[in-house]
mmCIF file of C-alpha atoms in Angstrom:
data_model
loop_
_atom_site.group_PDB
_atom_site.id
_atom_site.type_symbol
_atom_site.label_atom_id
_atom_site.label_comp_id
_atom_site.label_asym_id
_atom_site.label_seq_id
_atom_site.Cartn_x
_atom_site.Cartn_y
_atom_site.Cartn_z
ATOM 1 C CA ASP A 706 6.012 -1.918 -2.217
ATOM 2 C CA ASP A 707 5.375 -6.294 -2.482
ATOM 3 C CA VAL A 708 2.603 -5.699 -0.171
ATOM 4 C CA LYS A 709 0.794 -2.938 -2.019
ATOM 5 C CA TYR A 710 0.865 -5.173 -5.458
ATOM 6 C CA TYR A 711 -0.359 -8.021 -3.698
ATOM 7 C CA PHE A 712 -3.795 -6.203 -2.590
ATOM 8 C CA ARG A 713 -3.780 -4.395 -5.968
ATOM 9 C CA ASP A 714 -3.655 -7.625 -7.669
ATOM 10 C CA ASN A 715 -5.418 -10.295 -4.958
ATOM 11 C CA TYR A 716 -7.918 -7.976 -3.172
ATOM 12 C CA ALA A 717 -11.843 -6.012 -4.157
ATOM 13 C CA ILE A 718 -13.137 -3.285 -2.046
ATOM 14 C CA VAL A 719 -16.659 -3.631 -1.634
ATOM 15 C CA LYS A 720 -19.447 -1.508 1.204
ATOM 16 C CA HIS A 721 -22.569 -2.718 1.290
ATOM 17 C CA ILE A 722 -25.604 -2.281 2.122
ATOM 18 C CA VAL A 723 -27.324 -4.942 4.259
ATOM 19 C CA VAL A 724 -30.339 -5.577 5.502
ATOM 20 C CA ASN A 725 -31.630 -8.331 7.447
ATOM 21 C CA THR A 726 -34.045 -11.014 5.253
ATOM 22 C CA ALA A 727 -33.091 -13.426 6.948
ATOM 23 C CA TYR A 728 -34.368 -13.864 10.953
ATOM 24 C CA ALA A 729 -35.715 -11.661 13.805
ATOM 25 C CA THR A 730 -34.316 -11.154 17.026
ATOM 26 C CA ASN A 731 -36.810 -11.301 20.154
ATOM 27 C CA ASP A 732 -36.171 -9.707 23.038
ATOM 28 C CA ASP A 733 -34.036 -12.337 24.699
ATOM 29 C CA GLY A 734 -31.407 -12.507 22.266
ATOM 30 C CA THR A 735 -33.149 -15.149 20.426
ATOM 31 C CA ARG A 736 -33.534 -15.678 17.016
ATOM 32 C CA ARG A 737 -36.433 -16.354 15.580
ATOM 33 C CA GLU A 738 -37.580 -16.343 11.802
ATOM 34 C CA LEU A 739 -39.588 -13.868 9.954
ATOM 35 C CA THR A 740 -43.443 -13.410 9.364
ATOM 36 C CA ASP A 741 -44.293 -13.439 6.134
ATOM 37 C CA GLU A 742 -45.400 -9.768 6.585
ATOM 38 C CA GLU A 743 -42.169 -9.116 8.093
ATOM 39 C CA LYS A 744 -40.524 -10.751 4.946
ATOM 40 C CA ALA A 745 -42.623 -8.782 2.547
ATOM 41 C CA GLU A 746 -41.709 -5.881 4.148
ATOM 42 C CA LYS A 747 -38.117 -6.285 4.131
ATOM 43 C CA GLU A 748 -38.107 -7.589 0.807
ATOM 44 C CA GLU A 749 -40.237 -3.875 -0.173
ATOM 45 C CA LEU A 750 -36.509 -2.215 2.254
ATOM 46 C CA VAL A 751 -34.113 -3.882 -0.532
ATOM 47 C CA LYS A 752 -36.361 -2.739 -3.693
ATOM 48 C CA SER A 753 -36.631 0.902 -2.820
ATOM 49 C CA ILE A 754 -33.482 0.976 -1.716
ATOM 50 C CA GLU A 755 -32.073 -0.332 -5.331
ATOM 51 C CA ALA A 756 -34.324 1.944 -6.518
ATOM 52 C CA ARG A 757 -32.953 4.735 -5.087
ATOM 53 C CA ILE A 758 -29.297 3.529 -6.013
ATOM 54 C CA ALA A 759 -30.962 2.991 -10.256
ATOM 55 C CA ALA A 760 -32.370 6.804 -9.919
ATOM 56 C CA GLY A 761 -28.736 7.869 -9.382
ATOM 57 C CA GLU A 762 -28.502 8.247 -5.457
ATOM 58 C CA ASP A 763 -24.766 9.178 -3.640
ATOM 59 C CA PHE A 764 -24.015 4.855 -2.967
ATOM 60 C CA ASP A 765 -22.239 6.220 0.318
ATOM 61 C CA ALA A 766 -24.879 8.181 1.884
ATOM 62 C CA LEU A 767 -27.417 5.592 1.195
ATOM 63 C CA CYS A 768 -24.776 3.199 3.101
ATOM 64 C CA GLU A 769 -24.703 5.992 5.913
ATOM 65 C CA GLU A 770 -28.638 5.925 6.023
ATOM 66 C CA TYR A 771 -28.575 2.299 6.697
ATOM 67 C CA LYS A 772 -25.477 1.502 8.798
ATOM 68 C CA ASP A 773 -27.792 -0.253 11.393
ATOM 69 C CA GLY A 774 -28.182 -3.514 9.487
ATOM 70 C CA ASP A 775 -23.796 -3.749 9.601
ATOM 71 C CA PRO A 776 -23.370 -1.351 12.517
ATOM 72 C CA ASN A 777 -19.873 -2.603 13.524
ATOM 73 C CA GLY A 778 -18.602 -3.344 10.197
ATOM 74 C CA TYR A 779 -19.950 0.558 8.891
ATOM 75 C CA SER A 780 -18.052 2.133 11.490
ATOM 76 C CA ALA A 781 -14.444 -0.582 11.785
ATOM 77 C CA TYR A 782 -14.318 -0.382 8.147
ATOM 78 C CA PRO A 783 -14.687 2.973 6.363
ATOM 79 C CA HIS A 784 -13.327 2.111 3.181
ATOM 80 C CA GLY A 785 -15.244 -0.777 2.775
ATOM 81 C CA TYR A 786 -14.653 -4.161 2.940
ATOM 82 C CA PHE A 787 -11.059 -5.370 1.775
ATOM 83 C CA VAL A 788 -12.238 -8.703 0.024
ATOM 84 C CA THR A 789 -10.124 -11.822 -1.221
ATOM 85 C CA ASP A 790 -10.499 -15.377 -1.498
ATOM 86 C CA ASP A 791 -10.476 -16.709 1.802
ATOM 87 C CA GLU A 792 -12.810 -17.971 3.951
ATOM 88 C CA THR A 793 -13.301 -14.484 5.518
ATOM 89 C CA PHE A 794 -15.977 -13.975 3.776
ATOM 90 C CA VAL A 795 -19.745 -15.949 3.071
ATOM 91 C CA ALA A 796 -19.222 -17.229 0.012
ATOM 92 C CA GLU A 797 -22.022 -15.054 -1.618
ATOM 93 C CA PHE A 798 -21.048 -12.101 -0.493
ATOM 94 C CA LYS A 799 -16.627 -12.531 -1.113
ATOM 95 C CA ASN A 800 -18.043 -14.107 -5.226
ATOM 96 C CA ALA A 801 -19.861 -11.715 -6.173
ATOM 97 C CA ALA A 802 -17.004 -8.812 -4.949
ATOM 98 C CA LEU A 803 -14.393 -10.706 -6.611
ATOM 99 C CA GLU A 804 -16.553 -10.827 -10.033
ATOM 100 C CA MET A 805 -18.004 -7.672 -9.933
ATOM 101 C CA GLN A 806 -16.969 -4.831 -11.561
ATOM 102 C CA PRO A 807 -15.555 -0.986 -10.288
ATOM 103 C CA GLY A 808 -18.815 0.701 -9.905
ATOM 104 C CA GLU A 809 -21.407 -2.409 -10.483
ATOM 105 C CA VAL A 810 -24.094 -2.419 -7.926
ATOM 106 C CA ARG A 811 -25.407 -6.375 -7.577
ATOM 107 C CA THR A 812 -27.818 -7.177 -4.660
ATOM 108 C CA VAL A 813 -27.192 -10.774 -3.258
ATOM 109 C CA ALA A 814 -28.541 -12.678 -0.732
ATOM 110 C CA THR A 815 -26.739 -14.772 1.885
ATOM 111 C CA GLN A 816 -27.528 -16.451 5.875
ATOM 112 C CA TYR A 817 -27.257 -13.021 6.715
ATOM 113 C CA GLY A 818 -29.798 -11.471 4.456
ATOM 114 C CA THR A 819 -29.489 -9.256 1.467
ATOM 115 C CA HIS A 820 -26.702 -7.715 0.481
ATOM 116 C CA ILE A 821 -26.628 -4.386 -1.952
ATOM 117 C CA MET A 822 -23.010 -4.406 -2.603
ATOM 118 C CA LYS A 823 -21.064 -1.504 -4.856
ATOM 119 C CA LYS A 824 -17.542 -2.690 -6.104
ATOM 120 C CA TYR A 825 -15.554 0.435 -5.444
ATOM 121 C CA PRO A 826 -12.046 1.337 -8.211
ATOM 122 C CA MET A 827 -9.109 -0.229 -6.681
ATOM 123 C CA ASP A 828 -7.101 2.136 -4.950
ATOM 124 C CA GLU A 829 -3.465 0.016 -3.922
ATOM 125 C CA ASN A 830 -2.328 3.247 -1.567
ATOM 126 C CA LEU A 831 -5.272 1.881 0.943
ATOM 127 C CA TYR A 832 -3.443 -1.720 1.369
ATOM 128 C CA ASN A 833 -1.943 -0.395 4.975
ATOM 129 C CA ALA A 834 -6.027 1.371 6.078
ATOM 130 C CA TYR A 835 -6.435 -2.026 8.004
ATOM 131 C CA ASP A 836 -3.727 -4.050 10.306
ATOM 132 C CA ASP A 837 -4.935 -7.094 10.051
ATOM 133 C CA ILE A 838 -5.051 -6.546 6.695
ATOM 134 C CA TYR A 839 -1.978 -5.543 5.894
ATOM 135 C CA GLN A 840 -0.652 -8.553 8.767
ATOM 136 C CA ASN A 841 -2.291 -10.957 6.678
ATOM 137 C CA ILE A 842 -0.708 -10.275 3.789
ATOM 138 C CA LYS A 843 3.118 -9.625 4.750
ATOM 139 C CA ASN A 844 2.282 -13.295 6.467
ATOM 140 C CA VAL A 845 1.715 -14.950 2.851
ATOM 141 C CA ILE A 846 4.509 -13.024 1.283
ATOM 142 C CA GLN A 847 6.761 -14.321 3.345
ATOM 143 C CA ALA A 848 5.284 -17.443 3.428
ATOM 144 C CA THR A 849 5.478 -17.691 -0.283
ATOM 145 C CA LEU A 850 9.672 -16.324 -0.143
ATOM 146 C CA PHE A 851 10.169 -18.879 2.320
ATOM 147 C CA ASN A 852 8.822 -21.588 0.486
ATOM 148 C CA ASN A 853 10.893 -20.234 -2.054
ATOM 149 C CA MET A 854 13.782 -20.541 -0.852
ATOM 150 C CA LEU A 855 13.088 -23.861 0.903
ATOM 151 C CA ASP A 856 12.098 -25.251 -2.849
ATOM 152 C CA SER A 857 15.668 -23.224 -4.001
ATOM 153 C CA VAL A 858 17.842 -25.938 -2.243
ATOM 154 C CA SER A 859 15.485 -28.696 -1.399
ATOM 155 C CA ASP A 860 16.497 -31.011 -3.793
ATOM 156 C CA ARG A 861 20.321 -30.558 -3.035
ATOM 157 C CA LEU A 862 19.431 -32.138 0.973
ATOM 158 C CA THR A 863 20.008 -35.939 1.466
ATOM 159 C CA VAL A 864 18.531 -37.933 4.205
ATOM 160 C CA ASP A 865 21.581 -40.116 6.566
ATOM 161 C CA GLU A 866 19.323 -43.287 6.801
ATOM 162 C CA ASP A 867 22.425 -43.907 9.225
ATOM 163 C CA ILE A 868 22.130 -41.261 11.456
ATOM 164 C CA ILE A 869 18.101 -41.492 11.324
ATOM 165 C CA ALA A 870 18.441 -45.159 12.161
ATOM 166 C CA SER A 871 20.462 -44.317 15.391
ATOM 167 C CA TYR A 872 17.121 -42.636 17.047
ATOM 168 C CA ASP A 873 14.052 -44.721 18.375
ATOM 169 C CA ILE A 874 11.148 -43.079 17.198
ATOM 170 C CA ILE A 875 9.063 -43.028 20.719
ATOM 171 C CA LYS A 876 12.446 -41.313 22.608
ATOM 172 C CA ILE A 877 12.397 -38.027 20.509
ATOM 173 C CA PRO A 878 9.908 -36.589 21.833
ATOM 174 C CA LEU A 879 11.921 -36.208 25.218
ATOM 175 C CA LEU A 880 15.278 -35.726 22.570
ATOM 176 C CA LEU A 881 13.257 -32.598 21.207
ATOM 177 C CA GLY A 882 11.778 -31.607 24.306
#
C-alpha cells in the first residue's frame, strides 16, 4: 500500500504527441537545423493537431496516429508517462505535467521538439504497471524508512575518541579491505 500511495501522491500520468520541431536528421544519422520551410511545415502540423483536439477528437487516437514522433515511448509506455519531480524528464515537460489538471491539454516546447501533452486522472492501481517506476518508488520508501530509523537512534550514539585515536587513518583502508 505504501508504494501505491506514494505513486498517487507524487506522480502525474501524461501522454503526448511530439512533433520534432527542433532538428532534422540526415540520411547518415547526423542532425541539422530545420530550414525555414521545414519549421513552418512542422508548426502547421502542431496547429493542425491542436485544432483537432479542440474539435473533440480522441487524444489517444491522435497519439496512435502520430506515434512515429516517439515510437519507443509510445510502445514502451502504453499507459502514458509517469512523471515525478526528478531528473528523468526535461524541465519543461516535467513542470507542465506536474502543473496541469487532469484532462488538460497543453503544448510545450523542449529541446526535443513540441509536445502536445494531456494529463490523465491518477489511477493509483497503475503503480506497478512499469517495473522501473515500481522499483524507484520502493527504493525511495526504503531509503526514507532507513533514514527515519537512523534519525531515531542517532541522538543516542557516542564516539569514543580514545578508540578513534588508536587507529592510524592511513591504515584504515587496509583494515577494511
